[in-house]
mmCIF file of C-alpha atoms and ligand atoms in Angstrom:
data_model
loop_
_atom_site.group_PDB
_atom_site.id
_atom_site.type_symbol
_atom_site.label_atom_id
_atom_site.label_comp_id
_atom_site.label_asym_id
_atom_site.label_seq_id
_atom_site.Cartn_x
_atom_site.Cartn_y
_atom_site.Cartn_z
ATOM 1 C CA UNK M 1 -105.884 -10.019 11.066
ATOM 2 C CA UNK M 2 -108.834 -8.439 9.866
ATOM 3 C CA UNK M 3 -108.531 -10.054 6.382
ATOM 4 C CA UNK M 4 -109.481 -7.347 3.147
ATOM 5 C CA UNK M 5 -112.829 -6.739 2.695
ATOM 6 C CA UNK M 6 -114.861 -7.758 -0.767
ATOM 7 C CA UNK M 7 -117.096 -5.570 -2.182
ATOM 8 C CA UNK M 8 -119.473 -7.210 -4.809
ATOM 9 C CA UNK M 9 -122.197 -5.215 -6.608
ATOM 10 C CA UNK M 10 -124.244 -5.892 -9.418
ATOM 11 C CA UNK M 11 -126.822 -3.749 -12.442
ATOM 12 C CA UNK M 12 -129.636 -3.866 -9.103
ATOM 13 C CA UNK M 13 -126.387 -1.511 -7.216
ATOM 14 C CA UNK M 14 -125.606 0.275 -10.361
ATOM 15 C CA UNK M 15 -128.806 1.805 -10.774
ATOM 16 C CA UNK M 16 -128.936 2.535 -7.035
ATOM 17 C CA UNK M 17 -125.978 4.207 -7.716
ATOM 18 C CA UNK M 18 -127.128 6.066 -10.846
ATOM 19 C CA UNK M 19 -130.042 7.591 -9.219
ATOM 20 C CA UNK M 20 -128.773 8.948 -6.609
ATOM 21 C CA UNK M 21 -126.449 11.341 -8.191
ATOM 22 C CA UNK M 22 -129.464 12.533 -10.067
ATOM 23 C CA UNK M 23 -130.142 10.094 -13.317
ATOM 24 C CA UNK M 24 -133.367 10.053 -13.993
ATOM 25 C CA UNK M 25 -135.839 7.174 -15.862
ATOM 26 C CA UNK M 26 -135.345 8.924 -19.348
ATOM 27 C CA UNK M 27 -131.397 8.228 -18.946
ATOM 28 C CA UNK M 28 -131.559 4.571 -20.183
ATOM 29 C CA UNK M 29 -128.003 4.160 -19.970
ATOM 30 C CA UNK M 30 -128.040 4.843 -16.099
ATOM 31 C CA UNK M 31 -131.256 3.454 -15.087
ATOM 32 C CA UNK M 32 -131.918 0.405 -17.322
ATOM 33 C CA UNK M 33 -130.287 -2.660 -17.546
ATOM 34 C CA UNK M 34 -130.985 -3.885 -21.103
ATOM 35 C CA UNK M 35 -130.141 -0.788 -22.581
ATOM 36 C CA UNK M 36 -126.957 -1.777 -24.555
ATOM 37 C CA UNK M 37 -124.854 1.966 -23.377
ATOM 38 C CA UNK M 38 -126.086 1.068 -19.699
ATOM 39 C CA UNK M 39 -122.691 1.873 -18.057
ATOM 40 C CA UNK M 40 -121.677 2.845 -14.306
ATOM 41 C CA UNK M 41 -121.144 6.205 -13.972
ATOM 42 C CA UNK M 42 -117.137 6.098 -13.140
ATOM 43 C CA UNK M 43 -117.605 7.754 -9.506
ATOM 44 C CA UNK M 44 -119.051 4.743 -8.429
ATOM 45 C CA UNK M 45 -115.315 3.202 -7.667
ATOM 46 C CA UNK M 46 -115.475 4.728 -4.644
ATOM 47 C CA UNK M 47 -117.798 2.793 -2.688
ATOM 48 C CA UNK M 48 -116.261 -0.455 -1.857
ATOM 49 C CA UNK M 49 -113.454 1.500 -0.024
ATOM 50 C CA UNK M 50 -115.953 3.359 2.632
ATOM 51 C CA UNK M 51 -117.389 2.255 5.735
ATOM 52 C CA UNK M 52 -116.016 -1.487 6.261
ATOM 53 C CA UNK M 53 -114.484 -1.592 9.408
ATOM 54 C CA UNK M 54 -111.759 -2.070 7.928
ATOM 55 C CA UNK M 55 -111.138 1.151 6.902
ATOM 56 C CA UNK M 56 -112.374 3.002 9.706
ATOM 57 C CA UNK M 57 -109.813 1.070 11.580
ATOM 58 C CA UNK M 58 -106.805 1.195 9.540
ATOM 59 C CA UNK M 59 -106.810 5.108 10.081
ATOM 60 C CA UNK M 60 -108.741 5.195 13.270
ATOM 61 C CA UNK M 61 -105.696 3.575 15.250
ATOM 62 C CA UNK M 62 -103.552 6.770 14.328
ATOM 63 C CA UNK M 63 -105.820 8.983 16.077
ATOM 64 C CA UNK M 64 -106.413 10.263 19.212
ATOM 65 C CA UNK M 65 -109.307 11.380 20.644
ATOM 66 C CA UNK M 66 -111.510 10.390 17.662
ATOM 67 C CA UNK M 67 -115.101 10.788 17.941
ATOM 68 C CA UNK M 68 -116.494 9.676 14.473
ATOM 69 C CA UNK M 69 -119.650 12.251 14.674
ATOM 70 C CA UNK M 70 -117.063 15.120 14.293
ATOM 71 C CA UNK M 71 -115.502 13.535 11.224
ATOM 72 C CA UNK M 72 -115.893 15.443 7.958
ATOM 73 C CA UNK M 73 -115.407 14.156 4.161
ATOM 74 C CA UNK M 74 -112.057 17.060 2.932
ATOM 75 C CA UNK M 75 -110.741 15.346 -0.139
ATOM 76 C CA UNK M 76 -111.684 12.676 -2.547
ATOM 77 C CA UNK M 77 -109.655 11.565 -5.374
ATOM 78 C CA UNK M 78 -110.342 8.841 -7.499
ATOM 79 C CA UNK M 79 -108.634 6.777 -10.534
ATOM 80 C CA UNK M 80 -109.879 4.002 -12.659
ATOM 81 C CA UNK M 81 -107.109 2.302 -14.008
ATOM 82 C CA UNK M 82 -109.353 0.679 -16.393
ATOM 83 C CA UNK M 83 -113.017 1.023 -18.425
ATOM 84 C CA UNK M 84 -115.794 -0.534 -18.949
ATOM 85 C CA UNK M 85 -116.212 -0.317 -15.499
ATOM 86 C CA UNK M 86 -117.735 -3.356 -14.658
ATOM 87 C CA UNK M 87 -121.380 -3.809 -13.972
ATOM 88 C CA UNK M 88 -121.281 -6.809 -12.176
ATOM 89 C CA UNK M 89 -118.245 -7.921 -9.956
ATOM 90 C CA UNK M 90 -116.109 -8.560 -6.909
ATOM 91 C CA UNK M 91 -113.500 -6.376 -5.639
ATOM 92 C CA UNK M 92 -111.086 -7.083 -2.626
ATOM 93 C CA UNK M 93 -109.852 -4.007 -1.339
ATOM 94 C CA UNK M 94 -107.098 -2.762 0.493
ATOM 95 C CA UNK M 95 -106.520 0.450 3.029
ATOM 96 C CA UNK M 96 -102.973 1.886 3.850
ATOM 97 C CA UNK M 97 -102.215 5.003 5.960
ATOM 98 C CA UNK M 98 -100.871 8.228 3.147
ATOM 99 C CA UNK M 99 -100.853 10.847 5.299
ATOM 100 C CA UNK M 100 -102.163 13.241 8.685
ATOM 101 C CA UNK M 101 -101.619 16.539 9.773
ATOM 102 C CA UNK M 102 -102.216 18.167 12.807
ATOM 103 C CA UNK M 103 -103.767 21.924 12.008
ATOM 104 C CA UNK M 104 -104.429 23.188 15.571
ATOM 105 C CA UNK M 105 -107.177 20.577 17.213
ATOM 106 C CA UNK M 106 -108.152 19.482 13.696
ATOM 107 C CA UNK M 107 -106.437 16.322 11.979
ATOM 108 C CA UNK M 108 -106.356 15.438 8.605
ATOM 109 C CA UNK M 109 -105.833 11.907 7.822
ATOM 110 C CA UNK M 110 -105.046 10.678 3.921
ATOM 111 C CA UNK M 111 -106.695 7.791 3.628
ATOM 112 C CA UNK M 112 -105.865 4.891 0.480
ATOM 113 C CA UNK M 113 -107.073 2.124 -0.640
ATOM 114 C CA UNK M 114 -107.032 -0.094 -4.267
ATOM 115 C CA UNK M 115 -109.540 -2.974 -5.524
ATOM 116 C CA UNK M 116 -108.582 -6.096 -7.072
ATOM 117 C CA UNK M 117 -110.991 -8.286 -9.388
ATOM 118 C CA UNK M 118 -111.173 -10.584 -6.786
ATOM 119 C CA UNK M 119 -110.716 -13.701 -9.029
ATOM 120 C CA UNK M 120 -108.224 -12.154 -11.808
ATOM 121 C CA UNK M 121 -105.889 -10.267 -9.435
ATOM 122 C CA UNK M 122 -106.392 -7.133 -11.730
ATOM 123 C CA UNK M 123 -106.146 -3.261 -9.924
ATOM 124 C CA UNK M 124 -109.405 -1.434 -11.142
ATOM 125 C CA UNK M 125 -109.026 1.140 -8.952
ATOM 126 C CA UNK M 126 -107.462 3.187 -6.179
ATOM 127 C CA UNK M 127 -108.816 6.138 -3.596
ATOM 128 C CA UNK M 128 -107.876 8.750 -1.851
ATOM 129 C CA UNK M 129 -109.968 10.039 1.141
ATOM 130 C CA UNK M 130 -109.020 12.563 2.458
ATOM 131 C CA UNK M 131 -110.980 13.211 6.379
ATOM 132 C CA UNK M 132 -110.920 15.958 8.483
ATOM 133 C CA UNK M 133 -112.198 15.369 11.983
ATOM 134 C CA UNK M 134 -112.080 18.263 14.425
ATOM 135 C CA UNK M 135 -111.228 18.361 18.325
ATOM 136 C CA UNK M 136 -108.700 15.328 16.957
ATOM 137 C CA UNK M 137 -104.690 14.709 17.991
ATOM 138 C CA UNK M 138 -102.519 11.975 15.784
ATOM 139 C CA UNK M 139 -99.201 12.504 14.647
ATOM 140 C CA UNK M 140 -98.671 14.556 11.726
ATOM 141 C CA UNK M 141 -96.672 12.145 9.235
ATOM 142 C CA UNK M 142 -95.931 11.389 5.750
ATOM 143 C CA UNK M 143 -96.753 7.333 5.800
ATOM 144 C CA UNK M 144 -97.186 6.790 1.827
ATOM 145 C CA UNK M 145 -96.753 8.855 -1.295
ATOM 146 C CA UNK M 146 -99.194 10.285 -2.646
ATOM 147 C CA UNK M 147 -100.624 10.532 -6.718
ATOM 148 C CA UNK M 148 -100.033 14.186 -8.490
ATOM 149 C CA UNK M 149 -103.664 14.601 -9.721
ATOM 150 C CA UNK M 150 -104.941 14.326 -5.646
ATOM 151 C CA UNK M 151 -102.834 16.844 -4.400
ATOM 152 C CA UNK M 152 -102.884 19.016 -7.553
ATOM 153 C CA UNK M 153 -104.584 22.475 -6.533
ATOM 154 C CA UNK M 154 -106.838 23.351 -9.658
ATOM 155 C CA UNK M 155 -107.381 26.881 -8.835
ATOM 156 C CA UNK M 156 -110.496 28.117 -11.102
ATOM 157 C CA UNK M 157 -109.815 30.109 -13.387
ATOM 158 C CA UNK M 158 -111.089 33.732 -13.472
ATOM 159 C CA UNK M 159 -112.055 33.758 -17.086
ATOM 160 C CA UNK M 160 -116.201 32.910 -18.004
ATOM 161 C CA UNK M 161 -116.487 28.685 -17.729
ATOM 162 C CA UNK M 162 -117.399 27.087 -20.838
ATOM 163 C CA UNK M 163 -120.095 25.162 -18.821
ATOM 164 C CA UNK M 164 -122.839 25.941 -16.285
ATOM 165 C CA UNK M 165 -125.399 23.885 -15.263
ATOM 166 C CA UNK M 166 -128.118 23.294 -12.101
ATOM 167 C CA UNK M 167 -128.795 20.599 -10.443
ATOM 168 C CA UNK M 168 -131.308 20.756 -8.288
ATOM 169 C CA UNK M 169 -131.144 17.693 -5.302
ATOM 170 C CA UNK M 170 -134.374 16.685 -3.616
ATOM 171 C CA UNK M 171 -135.500 17.036 0.319
ATOM 172 C CA UNK M 172 -135.358 12.898 -0.025
ATOM 173 C CA UNK M 173 -131.557 12.782 -1.573
ATOM 174 C CA UNK M 174 -129.437 12.034 1.196
ATOM 175 C CA UNK M 175 -131.669 9.546 2.740
ATOM 176 C CA UNK M 176 -131.667 7.801 -1.134
ATOM 177 C CA UNK M 177 -127.819 7.937 -1.284
ATOM 178 C CA UNK M 178 -127.526 5.946 1.646
ATOM 179 C CA UNK M 179 -128.412 2.918 0.483
ATOM 180 C CA UNK M 180 -125.323 2.822 -1.714
ATOM 181 C CA UNK M 181 -123.031 1.730 1.402
ATOM 182 C CA UNK M 182 -122.883 5.022 3.459
ATOM 183 C CA UNK M 183 -125.018 5.086 6.794
ATOM 184 C CA UNK M 184 -123.131 7.837 8.684
ATOM 185 C CA UNK M 185 -126.342 8.911 10.676
ATOM 186 C CA UNK M 186 -124.442 12.598 9.598
ATOM 187 C CA UNK M 187 -126.894 12.572 6.695
ATOM 188 C CA UNK M 188 -130.275 11.179 8.005
ATOM 189 C CA UNK M 189 -130.235 11.273 11.635
ATOM 190 C CA UNK M 190 -131.278 15.536 13.156
ATOM 191 C CA UNK M 191 -130.070 14.110 16.957
ATOM 192 C CA UNK M 192 -126.536 13.269 15.537
ATOM 193 C CA UNK M 193 -126.314 16.187 13.394
ATOM 194 C CA UNK M 194 -127.644 18.593 16.187
ATOM 195 C CA UNK M 195 -123.973 16.760 17.656
ATOM 196 C CA UNK M 196 -121.933 17.589 15.155
ATOM 197 C CA UNK M 197 -123.804 21.412 15.229
ATOM 198 C CA UNK M 198 -125.327 21.246 11.908
ATOM 199 C CA UNK M 199 -128.447 22.589 12.220
ATOM 200 C CA UNK M 200 -130.003 19.707 9.891
ATOM 201 C CA UNK M 201 -128.642 16.655 8.733
ATOM 202 C CA UNK M 202 -126.411 17.304 5.767
ATOM 203 C CA UNK M 203 -125.476 15.405 2.379
ATOM 204 C CA UNK M 204 -123.020 13.161 1.582
ATOM 205 C CA UNK M 205 -119.648 14.703 -0.101
ATOM 206 C CA UNK M 206 -119.644 10.956 -1.721
ATOM 207 C CA UNK M 207 -123.461 12.673 -2.854
ATOM 208 C CA UNK M 208 -122.779 16.409 -4.393
ATOM 209 C CA UNK M 209 -119.631 14.736 -5.289
ATOM 210 C CA UNK M 210 -121.093 12.233 -8.099
ATOM 211 C CA UNK M 211 -123.967 14.355 -8.913
ATOM 212 C CA UNK M 212 -121.371 17.097 -10.146
ATOM 213 C CA UNK M 213 -119.616 13.833 -11.951
ATOM 214 C CA UNK M 214 -122.382 12.702 -13.723
ATOM 215 C CA UNK M 215 -123.304 16.607 -15.163
ATOM 216 C CA UNK M 216 -119.611 16.775 -16.187
ATOM 217 C CA UNK M 217 -119.940 12.975 -17.872
ATOM 218 C CA UNK M 218 -122.450 13.929 -20.164
ATOM 219 C CA UNK M 219 -121.034 16.993 -20.869
ATOM 220 C CA UNK M 220 -117.074 16.206 -20.933
ATOM 221 C CA UNK M 221 -117.391 12.337 -21.417
ATOM 222 C CA UNK M 222 -115.604 9.529 -19.105
ATOM 223 C CA UNK M 223 -112.202 10.331 -17.301
ATOM 224 C CA UNK M 224 -110.831 8.493 -15.532
ATOM 225 C CA UNK M 225 -108.671 10.569 -12.459
ATOM 226 C CA UNK M 226 -111.208 13.184 -10.803
ATOM 227 C CA UNK M 227 -110.211 14.870 -7.425
ATOM 228 C CA UNK M 228 -111.677 17.988 -5.124
ATOM 229 C CA UNK M 229 -111.915 19.332 -2.236
ATOM 230 C CA UNK M 230 -115.770 19.607 0.029
ATOM 231 C CA UNK M 231 -114.811 23.348 1.228
ATOM 232 C CA UNK M 232 -119.034 24.192 2.464
ATOM 233 C CA UNK M 233 -121.784 21.598 3.606
ATOM 234 C CA UNK M 234 -124.921 20.714 1.905
ATOM 235 C CA UNK M 235 -128.818 20.081 2.481
ATOM 236 C CA UNK M 236 -130.839 17.961 1.146
ATOM 237 C CA UNK M 237 -132.866 20.296 -0.814
ATOM 238 C CA UNK M 238 -130.165 22.877 -2.091
ATOM 239 C CA UNK M 239 -129.971 23.831 -5.704
ATOM 240 C CA UNK M 240 -125.839 22.790 -6.891
ATOM 241 C CA UNK M 241 -124.290 25.113 -9.481
ATOM 242 C CA UNK M 242 -121.601 23.246 -11.354
ATOM 243 C CA UNK M 243 -118.918 25.102 -13.232
ATOM 244 C CA UNK M 244 -116.351 24.087 -15.314
ATOM 245 C CA UNK M 245 -113.372 25.314 -17.293
ATOM 246 C CA UNK M 246 -111.881 23.511 -20.044
ATOM 247 C CA UNK M 247 -107.330 22.565 -20.492
ATOM 248 C CA UNK M 248 -106.002 20.734 -22.756
ATOM 249 C CA UNK M 249 -107.810 17.087 -20.997
ATOM 250 C CA UNK M 250 -108.007 18.712 -17.774
ATOM 251 C CA UNK M 251 -111.610 20.068 -16.636
ATOM 252 C CA UNK M 252 -110.955 22.143 -13.370
ATOM 253 C CA UNK M 253 -115.098 22.681 -11.994
ATOM 254 C CA UNK M 254 -116.151 23.987 -9.270
ATOM 255 C CA UNK M 255 -119.874 23.010 -7.501
ATOM 256 C CA UNK M 256 -121.447 25.948 -5.633
ATOM 257 C CA UNK M 257 -124.763 26.359 -3.774
ATOM 258 C CA UNK M 258 -126.843 28.647 -4.953
ATOM 259 C CA UNK M 259 -129.309 29.302 -1.889
ATOM 260 C CA UNK M 260 -126.831 30.466 0.338
ATOM 261 C CA UNK M 261 -124.333 32.054 -2.152
ATOM 262 C CA UNK M 262 -120.951 29.174 -0.655
ATOM 263 C CA UNK M 263 -118.997 26.914 -2.153
ATOM 264 C CA UNK M 264 -118.974 23.351 -1.988
ATOM 265 C CA UNK M 265 -116.610 22.218 -4.193
ATOM 266 C CA UNK M 266 -112.996 23.446 -4.882
ATOM 267 C CA UNK M 267 -110.114 22.638 -5.835
ATOM 268 C CA UNK M 268 -111.199 19.945 -8.515
ATOM 269 C CA UNK M 269 -110.811 18.446 -11.654
ATOM 270 C CA UNK M 270 -111.058 15.881 -13.890
ATOM 271 C CA UNK M 271 -109.062 13.984 -16.203
ATOM 272 C CA UNK M 272 -110.181 13.291 -19.849
ATOM 273 C CA UNK M 273 -109.741 9.717 -21.105
ATOM 274 C CA UNK M 274 -108.280 10.685 -24.816
ATOM 275 C CA UNK M 275 -106.862 7.748 -27.164
ATOM 276 C CA UNK M 276 -103.725 7.907 -25.251
ATOM 277 C CA UNK M 277 -102.440 4.796 -24.675
ATOM 278 C CA UNK M 278 -101.643 4.634 -20.649
ATOM 279 C CA UNK M 279 -105.446 3.398 -19.478
HETATM 280 O O1 HDC F 301 -113.812 23.245 4.535
HETATM 281 C C1 HDC F 301 -114.797 23.049 6.149
HETATM 282 C C2 HDC F 301 -115.942 22.153 5.429
HETATM 283 O O2 HDC F 301 -117.031 22.415 6.512
HETATM 284 N N1 HDC F 301 -116.385 22.013 3.665
HETATM 285 C C3 HDC F 301 -117.593 20.980 4.142
HETATM 286 C C4 HDC F 301 -116.885 19.221 4.379
HETATM 287 C C5 HDC F 301 -118.580 18.768 4.219
HETATM 288 O O3 HDC F 301 -120.036 19.434 3.691
HETATM 289 N N2 HDC F 301 -118.418 17.371 3.846
HETATM 290 C C6 HDC F 301 -118.401 16.374 3.451
HETATM 291 C C7 HDC F 301 -120.043 16.414 4.451
HETATM 292 S S1 HDC F 301 -119.445 14.869 5.748
HETATM 293 C C8 HDC F 301 -119.485 13.392 5.471
HETATM 294 O O4 HDC F 301 -119.551 13.252 4.028
HETATM 295 C C9 HDC F 301 -118.434 12.270 6.243
HETATM 296 C C10 HDC F 301 -118.727 10.712 5.036
HETATM 297 O O5 HDC F 301 -119.977 10.484 5.088
HETATM 298 C C11 HDC F 301 -118.111 9.952 5.699
HETATM 299 C C12 HDC F 301 -116.558 9.482 5.328
HETATM 300 C C13 HDC F 301 -115.513 8.852 5.730
HETATM 301 C C14 HDC F 301 -115.910 7.521 6.328
HETATM 302 C C15 HDC F 301 -115.037 7.346 6.201
HETATM 303 C C16 HDC F 301 -114.758 5.678 6.150
HETATM 304 C C17 HDC F 301 -114.653 5.373 7.268
HETATM 305 C C18 HDC F 301 -113.799 22.232 6.904
HETATM 306 C C19 HDC F 301 -114.974 22.481 8.390
HETATM 307 C C20 HDC F 301 -113.983 20.634 6.487
HETATM 308 C C21 HDC F 301 -113.129 23.080 7.080
HETATM 309 O O6 HDC F 301 -112.276 24.642 7.628
HETATM 310 P P1 HDC F 301 -112.090 24.815 8.013
HETATM 311 O O7 HDC F 301 -112.003 25.002 9.960
HETATM 312 O O8 HDC F 301 -112.878 26.832 8.159
HETATM 313 O O9 HDC F 301 -110.710 25.694 7.482
HETATM 314 P P2 HDC F 301 -109.538 26.140 7.278
HETATM 315 O O10 HDC F 301 -109.674 27.529 7.916
HETATM 316 O O11 HDC F 301 -110.269 26.826 6.437
HETATM 317 O O12 HDC F 301 -108.706 25.901 6.923
HETATM 318 C C22 HDC F 301 -108.342 25.129 7.998
HETATM 319 C C23 HDC F 301 -107.000 24.178 7.083
HETATM 320 O O13 HDC F 301 -107.317 22.845 6.606
HETATM 321 C C24 HDC F 301 -107.013 22.188 5.526
HETATM 322 N N3 HDC F 301 -108.586 22.698 4.867
HETATM 323 C C25 HDC F 301 -109.594 23.333 4.930
HETATM 324 N N4 HDC F 301 -110.811 22.538 4.230
HETATM 325 C C26 HDC F 301 -109.833 21.482 3.352
HETATM 326 C C27 HDC F 301 -108.703 20.963 4.357
HETATM 327 N N5 HDC F 301 -108.135 19.865 4.177
HETATM 328 C C28 HDC F 301 -108.475 19.060 3.807
HETATM 329 N N6 HDC F 301 -109.869 18.750 3.215
HETATM 330 C C29 HDC F 301 -110.563 20.281 3.623
HETATM 331 N N7 HDC F 301 -112.114 19.867 2.829
HETATM 332 C C30 HDC F 301 -106.594 24.550 5.177
HETATM 333 O O14 HDC F 301 -106.576 23.944 3.747
HETATM 334 C C31 HDC F 301 -105.803 24.919 6.566
HETATM 335 O O15 HDC F 301 -104.878 24.188 5.988
HETATM 336 P P3 HDC F 301 -103.841 24.913 6.215
HETATM 337 O O16 HDC F 301 -103.286 25.850 7.437
HETATM 338 O O17 HDC F 301 -102.176 24.437 6.282
HETATM 339 O O18 HDC F 301 -103.651 26.306 4.990
#
């Protein structure tokens, strides 16, 4: 039996992540460890759950004809239990299947994980990652309960958004972002991308998600839940346009790709941290 993996990080990882999701040199709270407000952009909390051998083994044993080249990230949900997110820590992450659904020739796997502080055993955050795998087979089955926010659809209202912001990704966005941990060749290797039927390497879904989360954090403040569906691909260098609508402590958002008039993230929202004692 493979032990649960330990993931440790420090200020260097935090700065690299923050830069990877669009922080710039003048935003000292994101890029300078000596700034009094130095902080972790909350979507960082998915990093320990990705691309560990154990993570992949946990869901791939439920599948037949699994080809990693044909895997796309479909949705992602993060729950953060405690703030501030530490600048330096070591967490132990356990993985468990949530559900498998066969849809035509595709299989959709929802894969859960919980990360606990290695020294205290306290749960710091949990994740639900939905993987959309083309030309694959699995038996439809619900394994565990999902969190409500993760399965809510969050349809964008027809009203004018209260917030709109453009994000200019760079041609090197994926080359930089992959250093935060997800070394999937789909995001860097043209031959691999071609095998997956894309004309060029595509941006990590979690990079678009983090870029969006950063501008929402700057506008609305801290959130302890975030969920979104990846409805379209993004190529490094494209312009993202984030739209947001506020409904109490929930902010619904969408992220569009300006150049191709497509939607990259939909059915998405953050839950703002309020003074309520439910943290
Ligand atoms: O929506 C299409 C698409 O291309 N989305 C973009 C995907 C993307 O770019 N993702 C990010 C990049 S990939 C990535 O970052 C990988 C990363 O490196 C590794 C992550 C995992 C690491 C693992 C660690 C070990 C697509 C292709 C996803 C779906 O499009 P269509 O086939 O046209 O689907 P559609 O006809 O609209 O719907 C069919 C049924 O599927 C459901 N569905 C659609 N999109 C979904 C989705 N379910 C979950 N997530 C999505 N994104 C629909 O609801 C529909 O179901 P039903 O028939 O019940 O209505």
